[in-house]
PDB file of C-alpha atoms in Angstrom:
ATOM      1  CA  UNK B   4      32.488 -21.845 -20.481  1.00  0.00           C
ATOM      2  CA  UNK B   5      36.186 -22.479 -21.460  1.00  0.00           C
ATOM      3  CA  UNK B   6      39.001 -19.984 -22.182  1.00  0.00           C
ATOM      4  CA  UNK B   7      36.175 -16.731 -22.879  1.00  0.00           C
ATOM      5  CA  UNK B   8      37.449 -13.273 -23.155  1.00  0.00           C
ATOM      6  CA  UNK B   9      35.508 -10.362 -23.527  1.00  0.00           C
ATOM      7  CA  UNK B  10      37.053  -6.521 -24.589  1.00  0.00           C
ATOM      8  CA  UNK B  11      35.121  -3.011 -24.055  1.00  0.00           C
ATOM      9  CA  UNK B  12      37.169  -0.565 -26.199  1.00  0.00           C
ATOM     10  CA  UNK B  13      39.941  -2.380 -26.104  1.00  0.00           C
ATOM     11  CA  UNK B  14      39.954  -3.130 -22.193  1.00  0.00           C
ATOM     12  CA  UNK B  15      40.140  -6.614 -21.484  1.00  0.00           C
ATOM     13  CA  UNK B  16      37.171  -7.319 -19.263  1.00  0.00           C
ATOM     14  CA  UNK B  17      37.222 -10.636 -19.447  1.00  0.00           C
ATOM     15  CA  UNK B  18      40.663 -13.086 -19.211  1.00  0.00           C
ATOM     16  CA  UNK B  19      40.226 -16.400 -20.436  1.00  0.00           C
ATOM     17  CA  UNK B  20      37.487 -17.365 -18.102  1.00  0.00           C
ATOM     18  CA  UNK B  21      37.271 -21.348 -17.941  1.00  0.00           C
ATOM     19  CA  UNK B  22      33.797 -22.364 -15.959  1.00  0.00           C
ATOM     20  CA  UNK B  23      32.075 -25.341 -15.112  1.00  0.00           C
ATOM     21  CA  UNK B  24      28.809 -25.878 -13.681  1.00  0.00           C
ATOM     22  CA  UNK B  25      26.900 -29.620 -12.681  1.00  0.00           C
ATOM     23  CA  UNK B  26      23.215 -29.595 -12.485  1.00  0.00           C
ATOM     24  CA  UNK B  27      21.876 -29.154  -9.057  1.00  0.00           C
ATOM     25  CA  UNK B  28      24.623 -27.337  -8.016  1.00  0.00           C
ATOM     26  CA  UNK B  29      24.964 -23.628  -6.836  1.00  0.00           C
ATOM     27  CA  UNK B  30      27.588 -21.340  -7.543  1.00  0.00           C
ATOM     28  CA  UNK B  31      28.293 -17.833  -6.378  1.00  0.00           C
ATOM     29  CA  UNK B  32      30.960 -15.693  -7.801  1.00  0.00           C
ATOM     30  CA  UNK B  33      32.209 -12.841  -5.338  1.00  0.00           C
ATOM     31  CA  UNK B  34      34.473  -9.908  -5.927  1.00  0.00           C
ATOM     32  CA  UNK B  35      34.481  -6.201  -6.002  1.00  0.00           C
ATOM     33  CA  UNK B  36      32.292  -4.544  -8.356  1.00  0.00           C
ATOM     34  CA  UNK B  37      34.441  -3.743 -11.791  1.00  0.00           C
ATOM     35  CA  UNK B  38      35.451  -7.580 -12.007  1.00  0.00           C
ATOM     36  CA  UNK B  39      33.413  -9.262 -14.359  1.00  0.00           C
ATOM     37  CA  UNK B  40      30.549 -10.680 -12.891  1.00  0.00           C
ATOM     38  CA  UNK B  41      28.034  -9.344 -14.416  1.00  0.00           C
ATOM     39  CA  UNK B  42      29.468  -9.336 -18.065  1.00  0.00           C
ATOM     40  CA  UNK B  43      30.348 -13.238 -17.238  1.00  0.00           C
ATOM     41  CA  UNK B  44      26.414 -13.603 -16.738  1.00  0.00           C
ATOM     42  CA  UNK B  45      25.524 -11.617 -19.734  1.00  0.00           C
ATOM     43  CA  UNK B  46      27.423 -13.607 -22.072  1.00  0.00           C
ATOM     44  CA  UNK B  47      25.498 -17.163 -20.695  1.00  0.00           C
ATOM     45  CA  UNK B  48      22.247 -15.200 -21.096  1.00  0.00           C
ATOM     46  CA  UNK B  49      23.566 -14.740 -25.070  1.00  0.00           C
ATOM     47  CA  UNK B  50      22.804 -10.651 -23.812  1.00  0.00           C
ATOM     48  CA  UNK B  51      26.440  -9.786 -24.545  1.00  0.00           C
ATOM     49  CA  UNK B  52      28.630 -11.256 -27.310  1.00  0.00           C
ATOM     50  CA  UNK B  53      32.594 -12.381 -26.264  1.00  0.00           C
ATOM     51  CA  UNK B  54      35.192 -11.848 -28.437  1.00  0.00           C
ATOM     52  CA  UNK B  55      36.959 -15.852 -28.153  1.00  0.00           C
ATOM     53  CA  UNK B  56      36.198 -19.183 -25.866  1.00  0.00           C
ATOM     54  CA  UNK B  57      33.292 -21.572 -26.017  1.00  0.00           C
ATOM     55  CA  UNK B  58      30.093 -21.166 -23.933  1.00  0.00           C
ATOM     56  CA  UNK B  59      27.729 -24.112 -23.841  1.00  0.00           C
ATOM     57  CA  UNK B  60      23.973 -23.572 -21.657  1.00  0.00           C
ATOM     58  CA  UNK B  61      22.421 -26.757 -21.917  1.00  0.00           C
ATOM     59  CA  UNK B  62      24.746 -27.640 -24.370  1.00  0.00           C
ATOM     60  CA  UNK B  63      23.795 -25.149 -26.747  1.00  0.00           C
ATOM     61  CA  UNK B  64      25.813 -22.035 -27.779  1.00  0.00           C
ATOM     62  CA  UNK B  65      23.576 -18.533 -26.438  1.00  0.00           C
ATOM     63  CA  UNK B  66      24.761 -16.488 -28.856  1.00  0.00           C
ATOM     64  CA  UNK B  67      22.668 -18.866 -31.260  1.00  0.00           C
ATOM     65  CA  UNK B  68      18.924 -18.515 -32.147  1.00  0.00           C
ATOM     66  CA  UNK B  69      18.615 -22.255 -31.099  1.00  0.00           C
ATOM     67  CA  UNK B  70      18.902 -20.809 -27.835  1.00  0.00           C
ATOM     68  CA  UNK B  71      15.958 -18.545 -27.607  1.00  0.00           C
ATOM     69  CA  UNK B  72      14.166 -22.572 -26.937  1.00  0.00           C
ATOM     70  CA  UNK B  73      15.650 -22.812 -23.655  1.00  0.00           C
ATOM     71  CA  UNK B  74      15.022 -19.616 -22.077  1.00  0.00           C
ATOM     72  CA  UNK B  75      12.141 -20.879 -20.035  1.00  0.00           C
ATOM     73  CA  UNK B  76      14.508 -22.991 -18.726  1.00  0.00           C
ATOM     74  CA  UNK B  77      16.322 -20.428 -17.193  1.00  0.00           C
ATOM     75  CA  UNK B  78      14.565 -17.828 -14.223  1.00  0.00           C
ATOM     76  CA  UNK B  79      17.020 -14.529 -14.039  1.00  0.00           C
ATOM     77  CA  UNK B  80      16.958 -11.667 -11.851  1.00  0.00           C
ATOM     78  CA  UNK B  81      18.912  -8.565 -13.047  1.00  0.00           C
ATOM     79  CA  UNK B  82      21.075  -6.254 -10.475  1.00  0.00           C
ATOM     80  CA  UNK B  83      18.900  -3.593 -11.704  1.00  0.00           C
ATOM     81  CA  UNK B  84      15.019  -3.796 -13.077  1.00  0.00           C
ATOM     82  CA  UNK B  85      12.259  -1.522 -14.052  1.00  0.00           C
ATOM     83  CA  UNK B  86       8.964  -2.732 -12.571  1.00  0.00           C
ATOM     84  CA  UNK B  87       5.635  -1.165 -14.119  1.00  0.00           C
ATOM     85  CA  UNK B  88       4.817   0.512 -10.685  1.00  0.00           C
ATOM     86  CA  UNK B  89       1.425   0.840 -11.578  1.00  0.00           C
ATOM     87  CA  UNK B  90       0.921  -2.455 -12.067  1.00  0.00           C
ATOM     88  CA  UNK B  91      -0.635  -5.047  -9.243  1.00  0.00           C
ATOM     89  CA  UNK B  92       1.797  -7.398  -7.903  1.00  0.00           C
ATOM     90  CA  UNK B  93      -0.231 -10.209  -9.345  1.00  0.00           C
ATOM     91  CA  UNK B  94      -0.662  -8.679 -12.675  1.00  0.00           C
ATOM     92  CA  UNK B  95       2.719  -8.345 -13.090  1.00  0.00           C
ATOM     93  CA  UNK B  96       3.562 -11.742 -12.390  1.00  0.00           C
ATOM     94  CA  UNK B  97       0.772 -12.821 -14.703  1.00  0.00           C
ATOM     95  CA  UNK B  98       2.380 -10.721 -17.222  1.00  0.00           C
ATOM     96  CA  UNK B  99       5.976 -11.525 -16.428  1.00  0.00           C
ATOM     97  CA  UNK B 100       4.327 -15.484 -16.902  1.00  0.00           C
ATOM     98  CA  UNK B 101       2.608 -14.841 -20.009  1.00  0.00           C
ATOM     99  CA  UNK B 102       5.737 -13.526 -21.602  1.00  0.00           C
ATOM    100  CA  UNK B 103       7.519 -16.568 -20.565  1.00  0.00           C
ATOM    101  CA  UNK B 104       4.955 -18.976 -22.037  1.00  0.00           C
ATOM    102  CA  UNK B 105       3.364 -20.818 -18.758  1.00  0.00           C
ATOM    103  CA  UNK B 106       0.639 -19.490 -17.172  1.00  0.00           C
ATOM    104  CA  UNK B 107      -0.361 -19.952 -13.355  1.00  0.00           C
ATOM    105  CA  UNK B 108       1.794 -17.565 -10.661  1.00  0.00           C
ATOM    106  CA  UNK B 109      -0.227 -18.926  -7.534  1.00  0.00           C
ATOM    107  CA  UNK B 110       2.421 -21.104  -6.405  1.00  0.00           C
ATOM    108  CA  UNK B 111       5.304 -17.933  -6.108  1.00  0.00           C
ATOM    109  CA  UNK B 112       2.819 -15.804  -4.351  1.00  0.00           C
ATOM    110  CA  UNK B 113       2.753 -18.642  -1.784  1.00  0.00           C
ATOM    111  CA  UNK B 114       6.331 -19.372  -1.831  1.00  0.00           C
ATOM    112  CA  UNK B 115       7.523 -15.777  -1.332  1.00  0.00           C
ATOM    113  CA  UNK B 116       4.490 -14.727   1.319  1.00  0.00           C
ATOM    114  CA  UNK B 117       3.555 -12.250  -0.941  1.00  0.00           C
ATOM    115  CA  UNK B 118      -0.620 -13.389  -1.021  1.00  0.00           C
ATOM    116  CA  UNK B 119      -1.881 -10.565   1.216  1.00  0.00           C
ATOM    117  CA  UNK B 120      -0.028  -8.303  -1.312  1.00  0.00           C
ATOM    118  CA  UNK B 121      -1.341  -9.658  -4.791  1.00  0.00           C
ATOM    119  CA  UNK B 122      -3.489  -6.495  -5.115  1.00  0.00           C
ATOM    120  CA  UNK B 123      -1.137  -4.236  -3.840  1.00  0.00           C
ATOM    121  CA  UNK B 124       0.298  -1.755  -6.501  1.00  0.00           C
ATOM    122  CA  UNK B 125       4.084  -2.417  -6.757  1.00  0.00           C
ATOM    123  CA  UNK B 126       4.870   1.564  -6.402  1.00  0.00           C
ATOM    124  CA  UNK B 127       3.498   0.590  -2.878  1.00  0.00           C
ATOM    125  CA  UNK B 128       5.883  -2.092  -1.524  1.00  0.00           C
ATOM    126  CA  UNK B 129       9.016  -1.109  -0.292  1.00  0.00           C
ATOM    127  CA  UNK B 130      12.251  -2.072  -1.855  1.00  0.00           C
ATOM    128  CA  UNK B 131      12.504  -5.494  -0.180  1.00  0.00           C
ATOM    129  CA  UNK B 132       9.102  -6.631  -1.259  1.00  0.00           C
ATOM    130  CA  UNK B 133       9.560  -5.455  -4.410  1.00  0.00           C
ATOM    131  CA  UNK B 134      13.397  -7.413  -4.494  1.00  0.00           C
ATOM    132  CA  UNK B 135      10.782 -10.544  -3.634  1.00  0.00           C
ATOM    133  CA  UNK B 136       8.458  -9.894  -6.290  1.00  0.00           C
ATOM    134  CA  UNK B 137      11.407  -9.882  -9.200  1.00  0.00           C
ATOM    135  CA  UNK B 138      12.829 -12.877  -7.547  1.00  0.00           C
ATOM    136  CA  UNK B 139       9.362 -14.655  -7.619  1.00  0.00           C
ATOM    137  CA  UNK B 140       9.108 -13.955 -10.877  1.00  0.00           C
ATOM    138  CA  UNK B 141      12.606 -15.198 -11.739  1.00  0.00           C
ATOM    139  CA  UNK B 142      11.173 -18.693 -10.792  1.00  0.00           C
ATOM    140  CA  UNK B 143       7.736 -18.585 -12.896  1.00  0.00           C
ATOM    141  CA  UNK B 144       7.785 -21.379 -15.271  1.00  0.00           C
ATOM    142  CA  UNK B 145       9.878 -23.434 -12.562  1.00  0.00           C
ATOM    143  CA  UNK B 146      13.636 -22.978 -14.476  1.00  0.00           C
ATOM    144  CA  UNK B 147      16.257 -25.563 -14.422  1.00  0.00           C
ATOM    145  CA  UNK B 148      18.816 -22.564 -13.707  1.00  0.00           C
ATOM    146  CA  UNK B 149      18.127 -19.871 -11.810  1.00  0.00           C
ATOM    147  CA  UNK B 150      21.028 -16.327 -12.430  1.00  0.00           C
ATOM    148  CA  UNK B 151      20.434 -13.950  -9.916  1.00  0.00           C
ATOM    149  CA  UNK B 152      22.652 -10.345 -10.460  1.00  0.00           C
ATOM    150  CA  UNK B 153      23.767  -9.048  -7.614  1.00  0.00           C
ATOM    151  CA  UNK B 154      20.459 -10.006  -5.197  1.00  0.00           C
ATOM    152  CA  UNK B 155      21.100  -8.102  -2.339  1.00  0.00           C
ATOM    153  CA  UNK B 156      21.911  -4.637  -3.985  1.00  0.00           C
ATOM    154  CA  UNK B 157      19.802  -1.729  -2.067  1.00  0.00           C
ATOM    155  CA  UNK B 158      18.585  -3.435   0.585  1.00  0.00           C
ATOM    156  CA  UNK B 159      18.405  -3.444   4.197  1.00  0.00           C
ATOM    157  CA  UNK B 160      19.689  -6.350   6.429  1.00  0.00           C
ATOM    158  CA  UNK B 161      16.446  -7.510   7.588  1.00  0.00           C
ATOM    159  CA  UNK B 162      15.194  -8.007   3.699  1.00  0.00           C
ATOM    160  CA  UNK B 163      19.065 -10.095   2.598  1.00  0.00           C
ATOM    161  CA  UNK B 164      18.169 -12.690   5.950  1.00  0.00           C
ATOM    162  CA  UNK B 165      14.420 -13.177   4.067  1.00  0.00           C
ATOM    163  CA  UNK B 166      16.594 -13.592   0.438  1.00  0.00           C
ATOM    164  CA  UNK B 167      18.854 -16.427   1.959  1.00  0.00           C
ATOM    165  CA  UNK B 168      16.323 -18.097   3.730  1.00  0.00           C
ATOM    166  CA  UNK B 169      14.219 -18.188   0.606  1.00  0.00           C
ATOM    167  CA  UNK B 170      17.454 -18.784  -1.585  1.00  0.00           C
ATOM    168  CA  UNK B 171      18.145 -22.262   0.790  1.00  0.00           C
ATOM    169  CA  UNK B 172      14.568 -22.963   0.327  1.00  0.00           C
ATOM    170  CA  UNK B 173      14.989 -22.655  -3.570  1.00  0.00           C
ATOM    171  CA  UNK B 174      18.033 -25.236  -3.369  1.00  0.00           C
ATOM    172  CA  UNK B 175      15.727 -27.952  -2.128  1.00  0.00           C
ATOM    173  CA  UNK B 176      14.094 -28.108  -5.377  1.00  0.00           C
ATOM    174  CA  UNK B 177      17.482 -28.909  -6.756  1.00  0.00           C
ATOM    175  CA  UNK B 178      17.732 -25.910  -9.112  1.00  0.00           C
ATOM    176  CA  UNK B 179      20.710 -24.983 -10.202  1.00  0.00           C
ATOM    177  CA  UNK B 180      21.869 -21.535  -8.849  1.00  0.00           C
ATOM    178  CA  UNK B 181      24.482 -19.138 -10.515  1.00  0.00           C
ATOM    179  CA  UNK B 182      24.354 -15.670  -8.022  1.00  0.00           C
ATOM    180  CA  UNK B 183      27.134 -13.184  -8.295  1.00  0.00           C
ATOM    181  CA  UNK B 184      27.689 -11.074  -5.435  1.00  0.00           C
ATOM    182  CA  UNK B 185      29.976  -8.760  -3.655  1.00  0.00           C
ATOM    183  CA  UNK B 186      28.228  -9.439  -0.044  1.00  0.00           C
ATOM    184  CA  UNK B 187      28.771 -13.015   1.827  1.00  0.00           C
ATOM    185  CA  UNK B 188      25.217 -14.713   1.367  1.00  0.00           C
ATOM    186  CA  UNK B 189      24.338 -16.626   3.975  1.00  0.00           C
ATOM    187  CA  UNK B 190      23.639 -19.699   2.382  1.00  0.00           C
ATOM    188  CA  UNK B 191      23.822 -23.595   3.055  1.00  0.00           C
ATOM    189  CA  UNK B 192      27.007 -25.704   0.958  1.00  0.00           C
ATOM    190  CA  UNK B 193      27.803 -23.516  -2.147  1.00  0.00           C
ATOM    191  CA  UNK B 194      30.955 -23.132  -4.190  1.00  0.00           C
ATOM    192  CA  UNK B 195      32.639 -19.732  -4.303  1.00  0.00           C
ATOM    193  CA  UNK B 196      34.580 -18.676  -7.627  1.00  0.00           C
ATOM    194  CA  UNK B 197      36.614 -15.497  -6.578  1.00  0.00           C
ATOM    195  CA  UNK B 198      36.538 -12.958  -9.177  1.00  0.00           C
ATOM    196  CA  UNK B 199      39.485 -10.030  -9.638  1.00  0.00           C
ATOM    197  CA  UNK B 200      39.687  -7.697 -13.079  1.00  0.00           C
ATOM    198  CA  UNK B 201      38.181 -10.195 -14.965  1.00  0.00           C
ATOM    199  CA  UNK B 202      39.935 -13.238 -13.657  1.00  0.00           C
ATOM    200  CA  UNK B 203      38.669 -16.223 -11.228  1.00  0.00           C
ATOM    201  CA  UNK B 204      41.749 -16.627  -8.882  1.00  0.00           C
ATOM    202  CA  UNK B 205      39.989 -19.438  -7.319  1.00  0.00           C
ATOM    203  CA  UNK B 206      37.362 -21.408  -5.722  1.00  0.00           C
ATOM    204  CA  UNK B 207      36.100 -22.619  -2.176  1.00  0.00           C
ATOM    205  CA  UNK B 208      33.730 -25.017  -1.439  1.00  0.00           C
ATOM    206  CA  UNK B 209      31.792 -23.340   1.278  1.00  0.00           C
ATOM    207  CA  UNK B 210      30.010 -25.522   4.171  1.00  0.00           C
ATOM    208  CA  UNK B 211      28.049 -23.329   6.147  1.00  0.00           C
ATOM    209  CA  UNK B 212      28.400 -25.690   9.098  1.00  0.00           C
ATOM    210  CA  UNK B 213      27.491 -24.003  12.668  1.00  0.00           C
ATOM    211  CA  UNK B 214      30.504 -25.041  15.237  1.00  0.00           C
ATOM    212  CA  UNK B 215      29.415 -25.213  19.079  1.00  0.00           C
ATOM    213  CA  UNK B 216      32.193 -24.721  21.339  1.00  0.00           C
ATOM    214  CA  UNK B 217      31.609 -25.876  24.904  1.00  0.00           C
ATOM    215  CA  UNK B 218      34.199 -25.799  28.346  1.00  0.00           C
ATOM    216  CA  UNK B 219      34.127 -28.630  29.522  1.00  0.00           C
ATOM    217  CA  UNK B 220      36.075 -28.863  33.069  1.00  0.00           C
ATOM    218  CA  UNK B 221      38.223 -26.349  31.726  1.00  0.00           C
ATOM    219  CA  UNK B 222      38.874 -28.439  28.237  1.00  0.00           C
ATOM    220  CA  UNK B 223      37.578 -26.775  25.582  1.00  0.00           C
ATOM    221  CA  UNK B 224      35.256 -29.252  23.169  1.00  0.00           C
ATOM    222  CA  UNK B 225      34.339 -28.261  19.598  1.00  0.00           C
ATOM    223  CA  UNK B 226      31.228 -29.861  17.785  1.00  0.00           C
ATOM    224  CA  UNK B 227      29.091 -29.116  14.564  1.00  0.00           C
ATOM    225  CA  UNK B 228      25.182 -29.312  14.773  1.00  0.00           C
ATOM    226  CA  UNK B 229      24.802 -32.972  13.599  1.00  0.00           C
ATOM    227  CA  UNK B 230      26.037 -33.776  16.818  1.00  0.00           C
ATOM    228  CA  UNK B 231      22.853 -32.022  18.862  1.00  0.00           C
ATOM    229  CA  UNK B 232      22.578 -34.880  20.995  1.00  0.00           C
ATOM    230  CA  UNK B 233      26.043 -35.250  22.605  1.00  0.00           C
ATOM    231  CA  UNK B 234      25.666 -31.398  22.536  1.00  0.00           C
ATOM    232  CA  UNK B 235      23.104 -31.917  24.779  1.00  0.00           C
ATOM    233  CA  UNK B 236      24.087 -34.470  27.011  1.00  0.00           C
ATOM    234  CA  UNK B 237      27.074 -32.558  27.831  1.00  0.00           C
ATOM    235  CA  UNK B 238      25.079 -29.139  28.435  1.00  0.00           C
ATOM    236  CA  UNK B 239      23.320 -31.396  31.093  1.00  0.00           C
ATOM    237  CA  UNK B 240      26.891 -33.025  32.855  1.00  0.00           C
ATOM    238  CA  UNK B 241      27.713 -29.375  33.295  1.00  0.00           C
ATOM    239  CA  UNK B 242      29.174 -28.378  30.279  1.00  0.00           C
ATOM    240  CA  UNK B 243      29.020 -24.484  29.291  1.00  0.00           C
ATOM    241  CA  UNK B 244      27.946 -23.747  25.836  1.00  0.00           C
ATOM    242  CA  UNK B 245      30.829 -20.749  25.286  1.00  0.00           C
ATOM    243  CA  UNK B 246      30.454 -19.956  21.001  1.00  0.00           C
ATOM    244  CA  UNK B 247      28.222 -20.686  18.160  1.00  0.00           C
ATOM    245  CA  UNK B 248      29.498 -19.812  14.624  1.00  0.00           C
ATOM    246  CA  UNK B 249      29.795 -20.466  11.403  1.00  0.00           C
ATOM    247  CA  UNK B 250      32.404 -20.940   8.483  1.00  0.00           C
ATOM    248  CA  UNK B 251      33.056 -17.545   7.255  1.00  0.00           C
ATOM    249  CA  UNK B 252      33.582 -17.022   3.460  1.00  0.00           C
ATOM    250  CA  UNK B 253      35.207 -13.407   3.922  1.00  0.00           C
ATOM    251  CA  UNK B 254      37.962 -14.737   6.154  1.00  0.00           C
ATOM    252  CA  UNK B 255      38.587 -17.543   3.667  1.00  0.00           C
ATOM    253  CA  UNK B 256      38.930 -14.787   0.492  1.00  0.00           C
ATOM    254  CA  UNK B 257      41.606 -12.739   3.197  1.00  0.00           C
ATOM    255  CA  UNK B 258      43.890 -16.224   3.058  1.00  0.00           C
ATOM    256  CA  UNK B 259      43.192 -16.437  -0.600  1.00  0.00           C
ATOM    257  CA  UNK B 260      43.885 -13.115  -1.341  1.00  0.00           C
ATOM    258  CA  UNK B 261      47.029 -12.675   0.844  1.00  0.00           C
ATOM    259  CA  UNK B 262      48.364 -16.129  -0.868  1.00  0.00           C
ATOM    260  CA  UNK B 263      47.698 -15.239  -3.773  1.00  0.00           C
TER     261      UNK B 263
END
């Protein structure tokens, strides 16, 4: 995506948006809602037209019908979705499949713990189950890019820990991941690009490294997990483990913000 702008009645929604994403990679773009994000995703998806720029998918243009060829290629979840609530949760992933043009949705039921629900109707699951199901879907057909639209809207804290913990379980397959967002995910080594009316103001590489801070004889003694075993062998010479945390993308966007 290189130097795209986008106008809604003669708004500017877009300005000159230049974006570049390597396969394997995953990339979430953060900002308030009203910035862009979602009409940024709509043009890759070829669902929204722009008015200038170039945007490649795959190399191809999605505003062309060559386009329509790779869609299987690509798993999306929408910020909002109307299920068929009558519908079983496996029928609906068979249908969701069938649509897509590969059959077989035994693998997502798995994947997302939703087996003991396959016969449930979806009217029936509550909205975190149901955020599960569309995200299972998303991945039928096993997609070289995965969009996910806002992921975490309406739902409770408990069901956004199950998301990122199936979201860093998705990265192992080496999919790449394009998620916009105006809540910090708590995911493993992302990049953020920082969206603000319609312009990225920046990007930072996020390592969601957990920091252990231990006393130490009254010296205090920071380490990261990859160093468990000195961790340990201090704990055990009388060491007191004091803090565990991790990087925090919302104090990184303050700095970037207030430098701006």
């Amino acid at each position: 995506m290189e130097n795209v702008v986008k106008k809604y009645a003669g708004s500017i929604v877009l300005k000159n948006i230049s974006l570049s994403i390597s396969e394997g990679s995953r990339v979430v773009i953060v900002g308030p809602n009203g910035s862009g994000k979602t009409t940024l995703i709509k043009i890759l998806l070829g669902l929204t037209g722009r008015d200038s720029g170039v945007v490649k998918v795959f190399g191809i243009d999605p505003s062309s019908r060559k386009f329509d060829e790779m869609r299987r290629n690509i798993g999306y979840l929408p910020e909002k979705t109307t299920l068929i609530q009558g519908m079983r949760v496996e029928d609906y992933l068979d249908y969701v499949s069938s649509i897509k043009g590969c059959y077989g949705y035994e693998d997502v039921l798995d994947q997302f713990n939703l087996v003991k629900y396959r016969r449930y109707k979806l009217k029936a699951l509550s909205q975190g189950y149901k955020r599960r199901v569309l995200l299972a879907a998303s991945l039928l057909c096993k997609p070289r890019l995965l969009i996910l639209d806002e992921p975490y809207a309406n739902i409770d804290l408990e069901t956004k820990l199950v998301i990122d913990d199936l979201l860093n379980n998705i990265a192992r397959e080496h999919i790449t991941m394009l998620m916009t967002t105006h809540i910090e995910p708590s995911l493993n080594n992302y990049t953020a690009i920082v969206m603000i009316n319609g312009e990225i103001i920046g990007k930072i590489e996020m390592e969601n490294t957990i920091k252990l801070t231990l006393m130490c004889s009254g010296e205090k003694i920071e380490l990261t997990e990859r160093e468990l075993d000195k961790v340990n062998y201090l704990v055990r010479s009388g060491c007191n483990l004091t803090e565990i945390s991790t990087s925090s993308l919302t104090a990184r966007l303050r700095h970037l913000i207030h430098h701006r």
